[in-house]
Coordinates of C-alpha atoms in Angstrom, one line a residue:
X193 CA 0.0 0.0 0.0
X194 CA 2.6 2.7 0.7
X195 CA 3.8 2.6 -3.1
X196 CA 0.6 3.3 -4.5
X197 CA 0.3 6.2 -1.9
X198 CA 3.8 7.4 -3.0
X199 CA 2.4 7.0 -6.8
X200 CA -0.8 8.8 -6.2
X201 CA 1.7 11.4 -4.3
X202 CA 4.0 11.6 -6.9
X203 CA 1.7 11.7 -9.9
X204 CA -0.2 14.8 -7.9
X205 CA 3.0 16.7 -7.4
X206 CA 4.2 16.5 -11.1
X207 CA 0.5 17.6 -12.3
X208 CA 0.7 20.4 -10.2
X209 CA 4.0 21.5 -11.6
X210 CA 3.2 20.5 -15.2
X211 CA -0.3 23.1 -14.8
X212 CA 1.9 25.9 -13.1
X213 CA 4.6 25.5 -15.6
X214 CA 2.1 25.8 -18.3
X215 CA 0.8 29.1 -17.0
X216 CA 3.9 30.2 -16.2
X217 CA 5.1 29.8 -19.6
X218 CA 1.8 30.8 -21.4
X219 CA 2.1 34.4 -19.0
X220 CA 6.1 34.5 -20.3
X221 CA 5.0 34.1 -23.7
X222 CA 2.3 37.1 -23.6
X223 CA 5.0 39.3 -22.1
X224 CA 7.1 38.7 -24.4
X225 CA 4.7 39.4 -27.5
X226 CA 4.0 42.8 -25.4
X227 CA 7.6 43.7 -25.7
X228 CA 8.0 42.6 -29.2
X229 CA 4.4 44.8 -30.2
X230 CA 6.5 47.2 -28.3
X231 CA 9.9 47.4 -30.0
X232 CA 8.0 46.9 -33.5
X233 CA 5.6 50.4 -32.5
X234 CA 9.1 52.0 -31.5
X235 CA 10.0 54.8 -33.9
X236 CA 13.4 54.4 -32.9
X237 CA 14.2 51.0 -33.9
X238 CA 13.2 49.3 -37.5
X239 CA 11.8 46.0 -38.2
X240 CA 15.2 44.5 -38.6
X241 CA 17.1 45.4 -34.9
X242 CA 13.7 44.0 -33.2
X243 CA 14.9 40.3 -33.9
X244 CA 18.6 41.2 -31.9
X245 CA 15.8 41.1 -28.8
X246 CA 14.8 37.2 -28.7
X247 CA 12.7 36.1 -25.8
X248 CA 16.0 34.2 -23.7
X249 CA 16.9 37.7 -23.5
X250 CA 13.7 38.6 -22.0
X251 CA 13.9 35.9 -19.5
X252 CA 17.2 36.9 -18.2
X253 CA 15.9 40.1 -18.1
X254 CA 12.9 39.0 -16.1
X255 CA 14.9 36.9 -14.0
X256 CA 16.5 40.4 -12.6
X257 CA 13.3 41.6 -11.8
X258 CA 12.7 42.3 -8.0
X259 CA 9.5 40.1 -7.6
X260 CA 7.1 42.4 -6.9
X261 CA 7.7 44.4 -9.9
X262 CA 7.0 40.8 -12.0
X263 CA 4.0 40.9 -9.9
X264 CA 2.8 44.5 -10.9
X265 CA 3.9 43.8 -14.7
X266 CA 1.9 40.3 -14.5
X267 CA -1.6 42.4 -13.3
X268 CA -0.7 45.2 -16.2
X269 CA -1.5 41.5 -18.3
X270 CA -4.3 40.0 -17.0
X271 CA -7.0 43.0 -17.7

């Protein structure tokens, strides 16, 4: 009995990480599209420097964040 209560455990934890990974990426990838709509509506930059700004930049960038600023930037999203 205890190693179908670990499985049960174990397939529980790793749904609950697959569903917050998803959001977590699907709320990455909206930011990211923001900044891009951004940089293209930028009279400064042309089409062409936009693509020298991929999105593993943008994580990095996010990663610097102090977390309640993600948190302000993440409510700025959901309206």
């Amino acid at each position: 009995m205890p190693v179908i209560s670990f499985l049960l455990d174990y397939i529980a934890v790793m749904g609950l990480f697959i569903f917050l990974g998803y959001y977590f990426y699907e709320g990455v990838k909206r930011m990211a599209d923001a900044i891009r709509f951004f940089l293209y509506s930028s009279p400064f930059l042309d089409r062409q420097s936009v693509w020298f700004f991929p999105p593993p930049y943008a994580l990095f960038a996010l990663c610097l964040l102090p977390k309640g600023s993600i948190r302000l930037l993440m409510m700025n999203f959901e309206k």
